[in-house]
GROMACS .gro file of C-alpha atoms in nm:
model
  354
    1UNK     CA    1  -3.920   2.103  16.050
    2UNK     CA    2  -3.550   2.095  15.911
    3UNK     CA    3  -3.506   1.792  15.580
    4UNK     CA    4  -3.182   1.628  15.549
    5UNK     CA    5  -3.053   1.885  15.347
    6UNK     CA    6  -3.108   2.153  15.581
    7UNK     CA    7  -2.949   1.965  15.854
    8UNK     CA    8  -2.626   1.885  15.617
    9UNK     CA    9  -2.608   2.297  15.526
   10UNK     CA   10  -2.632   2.327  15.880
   11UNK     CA   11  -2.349   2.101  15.930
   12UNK     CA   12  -2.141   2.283  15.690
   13UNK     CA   13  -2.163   2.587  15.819
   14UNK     CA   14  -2.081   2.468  16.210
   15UNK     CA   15  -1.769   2.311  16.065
   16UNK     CA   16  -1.718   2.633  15.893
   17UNK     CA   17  -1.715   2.829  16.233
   18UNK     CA   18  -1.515   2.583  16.369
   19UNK     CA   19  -1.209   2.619  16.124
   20UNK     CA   20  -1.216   2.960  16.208
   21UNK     CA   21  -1.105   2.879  16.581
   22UNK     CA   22  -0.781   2.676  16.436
   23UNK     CA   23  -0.459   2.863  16.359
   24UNK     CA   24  -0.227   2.577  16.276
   25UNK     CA   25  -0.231   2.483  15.885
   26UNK     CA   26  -0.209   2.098  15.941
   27UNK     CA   27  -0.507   2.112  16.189
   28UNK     CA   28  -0.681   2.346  15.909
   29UNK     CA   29  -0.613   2.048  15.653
   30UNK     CA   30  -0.730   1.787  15.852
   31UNK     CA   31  -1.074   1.978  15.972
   32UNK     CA   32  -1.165   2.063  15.713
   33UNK     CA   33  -1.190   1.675  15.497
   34UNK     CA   34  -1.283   1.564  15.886
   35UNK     CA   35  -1.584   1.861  15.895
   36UNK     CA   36  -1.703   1.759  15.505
   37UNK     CA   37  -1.756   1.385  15.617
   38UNK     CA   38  -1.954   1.457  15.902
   39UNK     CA   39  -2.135   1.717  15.717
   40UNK     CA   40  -2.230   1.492  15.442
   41UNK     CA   41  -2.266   1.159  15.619
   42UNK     CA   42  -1.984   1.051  15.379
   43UNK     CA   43  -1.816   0.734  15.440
   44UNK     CA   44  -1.463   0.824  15.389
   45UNK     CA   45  -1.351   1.166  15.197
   46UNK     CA   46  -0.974   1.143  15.077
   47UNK     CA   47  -0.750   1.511  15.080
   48UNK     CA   48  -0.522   1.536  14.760
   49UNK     CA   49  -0.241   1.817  14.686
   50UNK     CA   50  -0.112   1.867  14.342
   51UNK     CA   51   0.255   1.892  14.417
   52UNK     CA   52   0.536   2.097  14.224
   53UNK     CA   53   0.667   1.865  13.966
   54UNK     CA   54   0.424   1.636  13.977
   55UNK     CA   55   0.223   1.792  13.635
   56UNK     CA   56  -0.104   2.008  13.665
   57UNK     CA   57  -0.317   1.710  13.651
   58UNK     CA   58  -0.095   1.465  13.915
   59UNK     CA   59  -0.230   1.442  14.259
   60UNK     CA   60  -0.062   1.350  14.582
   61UNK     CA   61  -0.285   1.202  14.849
   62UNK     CA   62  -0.256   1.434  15.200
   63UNK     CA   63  -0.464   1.159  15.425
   64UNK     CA   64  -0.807   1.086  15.462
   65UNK     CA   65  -1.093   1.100  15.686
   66UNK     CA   66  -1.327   0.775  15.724
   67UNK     CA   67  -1.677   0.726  15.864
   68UNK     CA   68  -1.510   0.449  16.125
   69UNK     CA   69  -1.531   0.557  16.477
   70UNK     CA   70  -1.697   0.874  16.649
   71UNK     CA   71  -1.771   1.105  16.384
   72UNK     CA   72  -1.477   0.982  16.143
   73UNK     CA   73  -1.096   0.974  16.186
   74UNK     CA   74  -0.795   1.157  16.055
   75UNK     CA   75  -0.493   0.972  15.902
   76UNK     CA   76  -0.228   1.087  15.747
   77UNK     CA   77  -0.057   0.974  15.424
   78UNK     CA   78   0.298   0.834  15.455
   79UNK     CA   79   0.529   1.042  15.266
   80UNK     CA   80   0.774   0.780  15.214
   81UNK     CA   81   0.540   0.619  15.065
   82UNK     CA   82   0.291   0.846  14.906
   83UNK     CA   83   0.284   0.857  14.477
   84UNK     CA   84   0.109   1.057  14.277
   85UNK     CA   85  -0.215   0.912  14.175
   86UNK     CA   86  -0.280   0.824  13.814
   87UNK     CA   87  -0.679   0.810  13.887
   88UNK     CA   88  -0.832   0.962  13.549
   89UNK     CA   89  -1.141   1.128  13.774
   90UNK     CA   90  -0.883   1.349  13.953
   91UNK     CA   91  -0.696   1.452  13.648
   92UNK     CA   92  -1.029   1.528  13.541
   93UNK     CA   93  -1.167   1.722  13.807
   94UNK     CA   94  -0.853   1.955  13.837
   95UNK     CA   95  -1.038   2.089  13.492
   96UNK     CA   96  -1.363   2.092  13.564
   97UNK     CA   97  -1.553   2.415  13.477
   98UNK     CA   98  -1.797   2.410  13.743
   99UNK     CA   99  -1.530   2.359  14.014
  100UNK     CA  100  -1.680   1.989  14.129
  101UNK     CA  101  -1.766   1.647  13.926
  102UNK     CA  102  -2.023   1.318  14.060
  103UNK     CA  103  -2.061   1.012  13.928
  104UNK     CA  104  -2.210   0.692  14.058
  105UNK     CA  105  -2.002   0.366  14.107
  106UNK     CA  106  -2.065   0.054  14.277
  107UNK     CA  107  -2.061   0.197  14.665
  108UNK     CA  108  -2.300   0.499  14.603
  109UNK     CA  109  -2.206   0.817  14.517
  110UNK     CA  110  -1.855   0.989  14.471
  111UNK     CA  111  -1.802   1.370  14.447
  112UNK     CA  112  -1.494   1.535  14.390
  113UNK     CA  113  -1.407   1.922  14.399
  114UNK     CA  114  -1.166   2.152  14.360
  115UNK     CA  115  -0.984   2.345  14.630
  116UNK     CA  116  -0.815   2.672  14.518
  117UNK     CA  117  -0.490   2.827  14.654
  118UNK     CA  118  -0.335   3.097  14.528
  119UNK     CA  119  -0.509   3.136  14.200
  120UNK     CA  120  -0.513   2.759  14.099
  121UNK     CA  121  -0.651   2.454  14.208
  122UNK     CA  122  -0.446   2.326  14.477
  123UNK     CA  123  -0.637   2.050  14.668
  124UNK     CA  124  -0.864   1.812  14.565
  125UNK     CA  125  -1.093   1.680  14.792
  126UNK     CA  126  -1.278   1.324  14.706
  127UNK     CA  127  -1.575   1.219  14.862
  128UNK     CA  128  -1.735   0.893  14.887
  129UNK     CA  129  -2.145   0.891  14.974
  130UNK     CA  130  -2.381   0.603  15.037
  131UNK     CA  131  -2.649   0.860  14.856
  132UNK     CA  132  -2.668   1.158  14.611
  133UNK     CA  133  -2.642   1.469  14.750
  134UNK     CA  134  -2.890   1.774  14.630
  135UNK     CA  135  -2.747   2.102  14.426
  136UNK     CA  136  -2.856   2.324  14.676
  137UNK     CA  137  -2.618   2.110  14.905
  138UNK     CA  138  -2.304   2.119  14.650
  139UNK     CA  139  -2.342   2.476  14.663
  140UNK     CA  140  -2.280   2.411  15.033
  141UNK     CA  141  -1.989   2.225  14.998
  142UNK     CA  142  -1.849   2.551  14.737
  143UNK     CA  143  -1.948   2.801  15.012
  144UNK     CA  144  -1.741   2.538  15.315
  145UNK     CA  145  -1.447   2.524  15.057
  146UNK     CA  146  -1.462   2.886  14.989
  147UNK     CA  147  -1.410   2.988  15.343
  148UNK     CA  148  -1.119   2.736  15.413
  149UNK     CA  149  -0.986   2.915  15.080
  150UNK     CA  150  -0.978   3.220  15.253
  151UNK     CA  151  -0.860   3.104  15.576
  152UNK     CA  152  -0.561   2.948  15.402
  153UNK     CA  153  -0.483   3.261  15.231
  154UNK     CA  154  -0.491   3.459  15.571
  155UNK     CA  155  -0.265   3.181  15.691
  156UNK     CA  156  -0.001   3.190  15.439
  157UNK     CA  157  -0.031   3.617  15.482
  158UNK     CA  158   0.046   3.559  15.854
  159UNK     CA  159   0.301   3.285  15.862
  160UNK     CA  160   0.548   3.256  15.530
  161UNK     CA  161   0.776   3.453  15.404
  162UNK     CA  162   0.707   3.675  15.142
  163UNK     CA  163   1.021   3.636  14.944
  164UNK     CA  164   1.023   3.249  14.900
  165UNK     CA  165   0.717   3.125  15.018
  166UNK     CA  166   0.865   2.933  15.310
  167UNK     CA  167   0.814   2.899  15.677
  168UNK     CA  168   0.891   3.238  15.834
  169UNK     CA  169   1.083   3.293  16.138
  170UNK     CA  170   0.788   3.407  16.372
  171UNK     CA  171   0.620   3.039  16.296
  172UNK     CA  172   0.962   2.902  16.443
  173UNK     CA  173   0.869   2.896  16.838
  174UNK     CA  174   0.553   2.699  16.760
  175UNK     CA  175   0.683   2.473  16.506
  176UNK     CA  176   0.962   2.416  16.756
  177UNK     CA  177   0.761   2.331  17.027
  178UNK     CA  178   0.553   2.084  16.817
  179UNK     CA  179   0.888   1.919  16.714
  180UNK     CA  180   1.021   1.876  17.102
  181UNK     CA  181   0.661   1.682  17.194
  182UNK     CA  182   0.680   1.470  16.891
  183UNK     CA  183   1.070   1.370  17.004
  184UNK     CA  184   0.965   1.321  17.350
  185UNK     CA  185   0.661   1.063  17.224
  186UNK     CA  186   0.920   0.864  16.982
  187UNK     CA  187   1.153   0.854  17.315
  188UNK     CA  188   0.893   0.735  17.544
  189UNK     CA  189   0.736   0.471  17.305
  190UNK     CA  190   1.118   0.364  17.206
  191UNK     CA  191   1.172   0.297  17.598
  192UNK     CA  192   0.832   0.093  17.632
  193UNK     CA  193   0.884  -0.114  17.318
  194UNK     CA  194   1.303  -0.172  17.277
  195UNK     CA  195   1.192  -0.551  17.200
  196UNK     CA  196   0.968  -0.436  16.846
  197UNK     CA  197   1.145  -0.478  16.513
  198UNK     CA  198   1.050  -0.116  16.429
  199UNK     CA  199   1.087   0.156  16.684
  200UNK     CA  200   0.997   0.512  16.630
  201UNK     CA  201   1.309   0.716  16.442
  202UNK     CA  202   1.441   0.980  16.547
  203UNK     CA  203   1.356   1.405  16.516
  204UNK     CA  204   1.614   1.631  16.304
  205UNK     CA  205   1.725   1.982  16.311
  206UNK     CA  206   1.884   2.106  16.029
  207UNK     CA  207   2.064   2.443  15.969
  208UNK     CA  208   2.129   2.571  15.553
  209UNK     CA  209   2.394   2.846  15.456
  210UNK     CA  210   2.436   2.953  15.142
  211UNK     CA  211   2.815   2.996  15.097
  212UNK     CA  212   2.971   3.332  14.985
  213UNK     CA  213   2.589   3.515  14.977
  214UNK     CA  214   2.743   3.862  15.041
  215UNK     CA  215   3.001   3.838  14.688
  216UNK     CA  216   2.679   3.691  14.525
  217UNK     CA  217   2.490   4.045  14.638
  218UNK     CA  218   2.806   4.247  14.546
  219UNK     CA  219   2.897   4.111  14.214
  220UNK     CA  220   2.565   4.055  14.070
  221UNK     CA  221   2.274   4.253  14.261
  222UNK     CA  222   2.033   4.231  14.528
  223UNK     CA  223   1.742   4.151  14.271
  224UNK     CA  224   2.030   3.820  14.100
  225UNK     CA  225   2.040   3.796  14.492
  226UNK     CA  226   1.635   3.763  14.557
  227UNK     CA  227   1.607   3.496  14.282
  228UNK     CA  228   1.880   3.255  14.438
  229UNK     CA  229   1.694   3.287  14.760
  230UNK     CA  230   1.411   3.150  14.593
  231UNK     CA  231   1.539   2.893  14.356
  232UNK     CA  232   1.691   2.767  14.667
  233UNK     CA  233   1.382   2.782  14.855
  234UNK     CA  234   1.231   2.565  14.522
  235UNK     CA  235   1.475   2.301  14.641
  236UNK     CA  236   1.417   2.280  14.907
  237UNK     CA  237   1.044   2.178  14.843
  238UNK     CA  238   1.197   1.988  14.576
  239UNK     CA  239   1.406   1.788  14.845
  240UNK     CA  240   1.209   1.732  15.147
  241UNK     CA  241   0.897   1.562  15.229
  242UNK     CA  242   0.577   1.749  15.273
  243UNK     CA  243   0.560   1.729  15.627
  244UNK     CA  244   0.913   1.868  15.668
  245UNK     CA  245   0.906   2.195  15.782
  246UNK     CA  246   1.094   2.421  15.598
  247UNK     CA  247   1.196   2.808  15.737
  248UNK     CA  248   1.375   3.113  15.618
  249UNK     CA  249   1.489   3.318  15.933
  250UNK     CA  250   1.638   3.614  15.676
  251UNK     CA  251   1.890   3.669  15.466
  252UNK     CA  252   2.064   3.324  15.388
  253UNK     CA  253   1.974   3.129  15.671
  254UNK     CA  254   1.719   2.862  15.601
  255UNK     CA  255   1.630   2.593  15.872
  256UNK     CA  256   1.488   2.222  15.813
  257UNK     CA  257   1.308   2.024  16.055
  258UNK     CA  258   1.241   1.699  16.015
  259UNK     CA  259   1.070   1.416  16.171
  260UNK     CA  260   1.063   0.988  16.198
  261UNK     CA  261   1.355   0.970  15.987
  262UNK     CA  262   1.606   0.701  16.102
  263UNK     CA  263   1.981   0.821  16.178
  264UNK     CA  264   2.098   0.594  15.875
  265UNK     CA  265   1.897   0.762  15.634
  266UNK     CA  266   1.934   1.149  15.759
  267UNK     CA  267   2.227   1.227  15.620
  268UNK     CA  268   2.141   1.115  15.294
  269UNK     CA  269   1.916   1.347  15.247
  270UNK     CA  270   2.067   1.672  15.412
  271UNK     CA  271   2.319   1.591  15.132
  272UNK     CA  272   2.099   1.536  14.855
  273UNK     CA  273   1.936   1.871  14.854
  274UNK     CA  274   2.328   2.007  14.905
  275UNK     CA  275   2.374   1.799  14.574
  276UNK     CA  276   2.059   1.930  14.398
  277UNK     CA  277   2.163   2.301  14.503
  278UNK     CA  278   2.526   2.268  14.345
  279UNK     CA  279   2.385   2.096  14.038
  280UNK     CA  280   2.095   2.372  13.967
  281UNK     CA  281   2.149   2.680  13.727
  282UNK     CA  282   2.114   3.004  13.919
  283UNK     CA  283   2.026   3.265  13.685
  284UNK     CA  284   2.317   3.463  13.560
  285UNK     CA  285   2.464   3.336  13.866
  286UNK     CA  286   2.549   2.992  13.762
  287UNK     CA  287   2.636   2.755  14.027
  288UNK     CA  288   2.546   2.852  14.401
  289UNK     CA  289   2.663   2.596  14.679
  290UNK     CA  290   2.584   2.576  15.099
  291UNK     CA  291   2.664   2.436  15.360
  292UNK     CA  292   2.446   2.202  15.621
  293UNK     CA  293   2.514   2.119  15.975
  294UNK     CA  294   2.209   1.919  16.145
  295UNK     CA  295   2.193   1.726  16.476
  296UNK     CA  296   1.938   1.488  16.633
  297UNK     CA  297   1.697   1.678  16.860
  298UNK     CA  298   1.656   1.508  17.205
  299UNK     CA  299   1.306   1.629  17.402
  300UNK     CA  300   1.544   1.641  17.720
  301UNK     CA  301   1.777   1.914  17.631
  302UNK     CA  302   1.692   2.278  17.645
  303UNK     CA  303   1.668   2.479  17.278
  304UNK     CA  304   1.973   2.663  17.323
  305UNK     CA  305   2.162   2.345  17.296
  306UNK     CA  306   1.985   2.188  17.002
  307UNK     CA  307   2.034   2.455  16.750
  308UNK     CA  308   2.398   2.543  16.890
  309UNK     CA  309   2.452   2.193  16.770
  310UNK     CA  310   2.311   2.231  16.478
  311UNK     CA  311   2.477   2.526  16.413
  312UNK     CA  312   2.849   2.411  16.558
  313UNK     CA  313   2.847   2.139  16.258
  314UNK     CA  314   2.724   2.375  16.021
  315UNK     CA  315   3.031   2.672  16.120
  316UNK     CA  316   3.227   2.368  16.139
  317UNK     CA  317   3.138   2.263  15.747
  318UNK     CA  318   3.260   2.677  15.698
  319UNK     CA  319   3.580   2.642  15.827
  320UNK     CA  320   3.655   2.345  15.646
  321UNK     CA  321   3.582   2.400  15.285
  322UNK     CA  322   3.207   2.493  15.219
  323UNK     CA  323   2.985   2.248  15.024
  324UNK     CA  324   2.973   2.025  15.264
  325UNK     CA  325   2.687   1.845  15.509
  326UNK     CA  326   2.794   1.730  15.831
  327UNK     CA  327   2.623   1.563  16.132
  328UNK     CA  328   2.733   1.721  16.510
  329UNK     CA  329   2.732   1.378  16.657
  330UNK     CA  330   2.946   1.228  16.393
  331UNK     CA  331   3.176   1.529  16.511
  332UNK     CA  332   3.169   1.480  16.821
  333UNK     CA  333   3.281   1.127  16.770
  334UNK     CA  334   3.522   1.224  16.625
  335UNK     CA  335   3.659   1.466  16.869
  336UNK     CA  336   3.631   1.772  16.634
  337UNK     CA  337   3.353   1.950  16.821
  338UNK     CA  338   3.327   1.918  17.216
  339UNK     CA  339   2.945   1.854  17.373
  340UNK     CA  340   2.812   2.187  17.562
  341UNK     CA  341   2.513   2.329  17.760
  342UNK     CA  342   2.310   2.631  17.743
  343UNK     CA  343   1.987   2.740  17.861
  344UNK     CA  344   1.745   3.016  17.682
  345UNK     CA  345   1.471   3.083  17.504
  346UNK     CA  346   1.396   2.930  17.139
  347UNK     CA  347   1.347   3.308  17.018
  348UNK     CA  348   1.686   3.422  17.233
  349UNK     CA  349   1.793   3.151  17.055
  350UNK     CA  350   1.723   3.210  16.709
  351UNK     CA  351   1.857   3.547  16.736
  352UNK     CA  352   2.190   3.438  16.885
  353UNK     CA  353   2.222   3.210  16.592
  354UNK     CA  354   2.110   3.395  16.306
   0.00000   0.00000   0.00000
């Protein structure tokens, strides 16, 4: 006869198994908080990520998973909106020697442990239980985190680029795709609700040059070369929202693509990371600039046509002085850059453009 601890272990390890079956990183994320509350019978278990910047002991919240609904919900944080939380138990637990911490409060119990990534603690995940939960159980918990550990780290082998830790170019078809639905959802719900205050904003995609990358090679080295890739790459981080995905297709081509951002706001910050990139101190270098060209992807045209945009107002941004961010439909406007078709591939098109 299986106890309620046996029953939780055996919880763990089906969510285990069934992280194994997922091969996109968000869906990893959110399984694995949603697989620990149903495991545990939690009542809500929150997903932290200490971010660059934000200190070794500052946390930013991911989303959460609560105990609402059919076996607990996903939802994710707003990054507009999402701080870094100054709770004193997650500062604490980032340090703690046995990799988790308890303590009892008001609602029941509330566990917190540490996530590893890389060789550091790079999630923390916080759960909140109506009851204690046995040591032979925590040890479950260690084991469930220890395999999404690993699957994480077979993620990031498969899927960034070694050089600067981004997005790498054979992610770019998927991430593409998921892009194009979640344009086509903000269209359709924009069409059924044009009388709401707030309708759903708009998809980006951006393209990132650094300018004169060949003399930079030639005058200093590939290795002077290397580290301006990444410190670019680090501003890009530095720049963009968590949820933005960020890609390096090789050499100096870098693309951003970005989501729910409203066309007032977009260009603002295209041309604060150009800002932040002509402001940093490249090693031995000195001052590195790019150039940005971005357009507003629309679910109804074909790939070929979105990143030919993107990439007309970046060659456009070339020809006329470097440095510079511009938006294609501002362009086109303006009768600088004239509106055309195409029809491929997203990988035919990624190696026309770059």
């Amino acid at each position: 006869m299986r106890t309620r601890t046996g029953d939780t272990l055996l919880a763990l390890l089906k969510a285990a198994q069934h992280l194994t079956s997922l091969h996109a990183r968000d869906a990893l994320l959110r399984a694995f908080c949603v697989g620990a509350l149903r495991a545990l019978h939690a009542t809500r278990c929150d997903l932290y990520v200490l971010g660059a910047g934000l200190g070794r002991r500052r946390a930013v919240r991911i989303g959460w998973s609560h105990g609402e609904g059919a076996g607990g919900d996903w939802d994710d944080a707003v990054d507009d909106k999402a701080i870094a939380s100054d709770d004193p138990w997650l500062a604490l637990a980032t340090d703690a020697n046995a990799g988790w911490l308890r303590k009892r409060d008001a609602d029941g119990w509330r566990l917190v442990f540490q996530v590893r990534h890389g060789g550091r603690v790079k999630w923390i995940l916080d759960v909140q239980s109506p009851t204690a939960i046995a040591a032979v159980t925590a040890d479950g918990v260690r084991a469930y985190i220890h395999c999404f550990e690993r699957l994480m780290a077979h993620w990031d082998y498969a899927n960034l680029d070694t050089l600067t830790g981004l997005l790498n170019r054979k992610t770019f078809d998927e991430q593409f795709d998921q892009l194009i639905a979640v344009a086509e959802r903000a269209r359709r719900q924009d069409g059924e609700r044009r009388e709401e205050k707030d309708p759903p904003s708009p998809a980006w995609l951006g393209i990132v040059d650094i300018d004169h990358f060949k003399n930079i090679n030639d005058t200093w080295g590939h290795l002077f070369g290397d580290e301006v890739l990444i410190r670019l790459a680090d501003c890009m981080r530095g720049a963009f929202r968590g949820s933005d995905k960020l890609f390096r297709f090789g050499g100096e081509e870098f693309v951003v693509m970005l989501r729910n951002v409203p066309a007032d706001t977009v260009a603002s910050i295209f041309e604060r990371f150009r800002a932040l990139v002509e402001t940093h101190d490249f090693p031995q270098v000195g001052t590195v600039t790019c150039s940005i060209g971005f357009a507003q992807v629309d679910d109804r045209l074909p790939p070929a046509e979105l990143l030919g945009r993107a990439d007309s107002a970046l060659y456009y941004g070339k020809e006329h002085g470097r440095n510079c961010t511009w938006a294609y439909e501002d362009l086109v406007a303006a009768g600088e850059l004239v509106t055309t078709t195409a029809t491929s591939s997203a990988q035919q098109d990624a190696d026309q453009y770059f």
